Amino acid sequence: MIKFIQQLINGTSIGFVYALIAIGYSLIYSILSFSNFAHSTFIIAGAYTGFFLLTAVSLPLPFSLLGAIVGGILIAVFAEKVAYRPIRERGNPTLYFIIASMGMSIFGENIVIATIGPKFRSYPPILSVTAYQIGGISISVLDIMAAVVGSIFLLMLMYVVNKTRQGMAIRAAAFDLETVGLMGVNTNQLISLVFLVAGALAGLAGFFLGMKYTVFPQLGNLTMKAYVAAVFGGLGSLPGAVIGSVFLGIIETIIAGYFSSTLRDIFVFALLILVLLVRPSGLMGAKREDKV
Amino acid sequence: MSILKIEGLTKVFGGLTAVSNLNISIPQGRIYGLIGPNGAGKTTVFNMITGIYQPTRGIVEAEGKSLAGLKPNQIAQAGVARTFQNLRLFKKLTALENIIIAGQYNTKYNLVTAVLQNRAFKEEEKRLRQEALQLLDLVGLSEYAEYKASNLPYGHQRRLEIARALALKPKILLLDEPAAGMNPEESLALMGFIRDIKDKFGLTILLIEHHMEIVMGICEHIVVLNFGVEIAHGSPEEIQNNSEVITAYLGEVEKDDAAS
Amino acid sequence: MGYLLGIMTLICCNIIVVIGLSLLTGFTGIFSFGHAAYMAIGAYSAAILTTKLGVPFVLALIVAVMIAALAGRLIGIPTLKLVGDYFAIAMLGLGETVRLLLDNGGKLTGGARGFGNIPGKTAFPIAFVIMVFSVIVMRNIIGSRYGRCFLAIREDELAAECCGIDTYGLKKTSLTISAAFGGLGGALFAHYITYIQPIMFDMAKSTEIAAAVVFGGLGSLSGSIIASIILIGIPEVLRPLYQWRLVFYGLLLVGTIVLRPQGLMGGREFTIQGLKNAAQWVQEKIPGRGKGEKR
Ligand SMILES: Nc1ncnc2c1ncn2[C@@H]1O[C@H](COP(=O)(O)OP(=O)(O)OP(=O)(O)O)[C@@H](O)[C@H]1O
Ligand SMILES: [Mg+2]
C-alpha cells in the first residue's frame, strides 16, 4: 500500500511536468492545427540553459530557472518566425508544418550532440536530495517545487486564456484563425504569443526534467509522452491536457514500478493508438466535424 | 416520382441546430434553389446529402434508394455530384487531370495491369483522356487542358469544378454558390451554362446561390432556410412576394419601415 | 573500385526504399517518420529465410517483400483512419516498436548484437537491375489511375472522396506499396552488408529516407532518386563528419520546406525533353548566342 501511495505521488509529480509540455503543445495545435514536434527542442533549450547557468555561471536557483524559461522562449519564438511563419504565409498544407517541425527536432537534438556532446550531465544536487519523510513515504522538495511552480504557471495561463483580451483572441483563433485575422487581430503577433507561452512552459519543464533526472540530448523525446497526454486529454483542451498528463504520469509510474520500464513505453504508445481509435478527439476534447 | 428526396433532415452541432426538420422533394429534371441568409444551414444540407456529415435525424434518398450510412465516395458513385462553396480543385494538377480523376472511378484495370501496361490498360487510359477532353471542350476549357488548375482565371476554375462533377456522370448535381465572386455578366453566362448542362446530361439540380437574379432566373422551385428552418417554399414569384422571406433577408429595420 | 561499387550498391538499395516513401509522402501526402521499420522487416525476413532456412535468394526477396507489404497493410488499417499528425506519431511509435521487438527477438533476430553470416548475394549488377526494375514499376503505378488517386488525396482528401475515390482504401494501397518497396530495399541491403543490427534501422535511418524524399521534391520520382544518390553517397564519402550527418538532415528538412518547398526537382520529373529545354535556357542566357539575343 505504501509503495502504491509512493508511486501515486511520484506519478503525480512527473505528471505535472508532462502537463507543462502538453499544454504548450496543445495550445499550438489548437491554433495552427499541427503537432509541433519541435517542442522537444524547446525543452532541451530550457534544460541546457538551466544547466549552464547553474554550473558554469553558478547563478542561484531562481535565476537559473528564469534563464531556462527564457531559453525555451527564445528558441520557440525563433522557430516560429524562421520556419513556421513562411510556411503559413505561403498557405502550404499541414504536411509541410509536420516535416519542418520534425526537421527542427532532429536538428536540435543532434546539434547538441555534435557541439555539447552526447553525455548525460547531472544538475548540481541542490534540491533533489532533500526529501520529507511522512510515514514511510518520501516526497522530495523537487517534486513539491515542480507541483507548486507548475500549478502556478498553469493557473496563470488559465487566467490569461479565460479572462484577458489576448486570451479571448487565442480562444477565438483556435476556433477559426482566418476569421480572427479578418476581424482585425494581428494573427502573427497572436501566434508569436502562443509560441512564447509554449516555449516558456517547455523551458520550465526542461529545467525540472534536468533536475529530476539529468540533461542529455534525447531529453526532448519525453515530449512524445506529453503528446500522448495531450491527445489523451483531447487536443486543444487545456484542462484536458493537465488531467491527461497527471493520469499518464501515474499510470506510467505504476506500470514501471510493478512491471518493467520497457513495458511502460510500449504501453504509452498502445494507449495513444487505442485512444485515437476509440475517440479520435480525445477523452475531453469536443467531438468535431471539420467544417467544409 | 422524385429523384432526390429529403425527409425530416436535421443536423445539430453541439448546441446549435444548423438544419432542422427539412423536407425537400425534387422531381427528375428540375432545377431547385436553396436560399437563405449566411449561416442558414444551406451548405450543411449539401454536406449531409453527400455523406460528409452524418445527419442527426432524417433521411436522404436518391432514385428511391436511401443514402444512409454510405461514404461520400459511394454517394458520388451513386450519381450525386457536388461542387464546393470555396473551390476545392486539385490545385497543382492540370485541368485535364482534375477531370480524369473524377471520371475514372469505374476504370477496368487493376494494379497489376497498371504495372504491366497491357492493352486493356492503354485502351482505358485513352478512353479516360478522350472523355475528359470532350468534357473540357463542352465547358469551353479545352485550351486550358494542360494548365494547372490554380493558374486558371477564377471564373474558369468554377467551371472546371462543375466539369469535374459532371465527369462523375451524375444524375443529381448539387451546386454550392457557383456564381460566388462573379460579376453580373459572368453570372449571366453561368446561368446559360447551367441550363445547357442540365439539358445535355439530363440532370436534376439543387442550387445554393446568393445572386438572386440567378436563382429567380433558372430555378423552378425555391426553398428558403433561415436559422436552419424552412420559412418558405414555392415558385420564384411566390418567394419574391413572401413577406417572411423579405424579413429574413432584409432584417427587422426594413420591416419597421414597411409598417410605418 | 570495390569501395565505389559498394557505395553504388548501397545507393541502389536505398533508392528503392526512398521511392517507396516518395509514393506515400510525395504523391499521397502522408508523412511517415518510421519508414526504416519496413526496411528492417524486409531485411530480417529475408536474412532469416536465406540464412536459417536455406531459402534461395530470389524467393527470399519475394517473400520478404510480401511480409513487408502485409505489415504495411495491417499497420495501415487502424492508423490510416487518423489525421496526418497522428499518423506521423503512430509511425514514430512503430519505428521504435519494431526496433524494440528486434532487440528482444532472442535467437531469431540475434537481439541488439545483430544478425550475421548473411550470404552476400547482392552484387552491384543485381542491385542495379532490381533498382531499375523498381523505378519502372513505380513510374507505371504513378502514371496509372492509382497514381492520380494518390495525387488527388494529397491535394484535397475531401474533394477526392467526393470524386468517388475511396480515400481510406487507396491510402492503404499506397502504404502497402510503399512498405513493399521498403522491404525490398531492406532485403537487398541485408544481403549486401551481410550483417544487420536493429540500430541500423533506427530513427536516424528513417530521417535519412524522409530527408531524401523532401529534398528531392515532394511529388517527383526522379527528384527522390537524385536526392538518394546525393544524401546516401555524400556521408559515405565524408565519414569524418559522421556525427554532423543528422544535424545536416534536420537542417535540410527544415531548409527545403521553408526555402524551396518544391525541392530539388520542383515536383517535375527529369526527362530528356526537360534536359533539352534546360540546355536551351542556358544557351539563351549566354550572351551572343542562341535566340536570347535576337530580338
Ligand atoms: N462542422 C461544423 N461544426 C460546427 N458548426 C458548424 C459546422 N458546419 C457548419 N456549422 C454551423 O452551422 C451553421 C450553418 O452553416 P452553413 O455553412 O450550412 O451555412 P450556409 O447557409 O451555407 O451559409 P453561407 O451562406 O455563409 O455559406 C453555421 O452557424 C455554422 O457555423
Ligand atoms: Mg454555405
mmCIF file of N, CA and C and ligand atoms in Angstrom, chain B residues 43 85 176-177, ligand 2:
data_model
loop_
_atom_site.group_PDB
_atom_site.id
_atom_site.type_symbol
_atom_site.label_atom_id
_atom_site.label_comp_id
_atom_site.label_asym_id
_atom_site.label_seq_id
_atom_site.Cartn_x
_atom_site.Cartn_y
_atom_site.Cartn_z
ATOM 1 N N THR B 43 -25.194 24.973 -46.799
ATOM 2 C CA THR B 43 -24.069 24.078 -47.083
ATOM 3 C C THR B 43 -24.155 22.808 -46.242
ATOM 4 N N GLN B 85 -18.483 25.477 -52.061
ATOM 5 C CA GLN B 85 -18.615 26.918 -51.940
ATOM 6 C C GLN B 85 -17.255 27.600 -52.109
ATOM 7 N N ASP B 176 -22.956 24.553 -55.004
ATOM 8 C CA ASP B 176 -22.913 25.437 -53.838
ATOM 9 C C ASP B 176 -22.332 26.794 -54.235
ATOM 10 N N GLU B 177 -23.183 27.766 -54.426
ATOM 11 C CA GLU B 177 -22.809 29.122 -54.805
ATOM 12 C C GLU B 177 -21.868 29.172 -56.012
HETATM 13 MG MG MG D 2 -22.566 27.826 -47.393
#
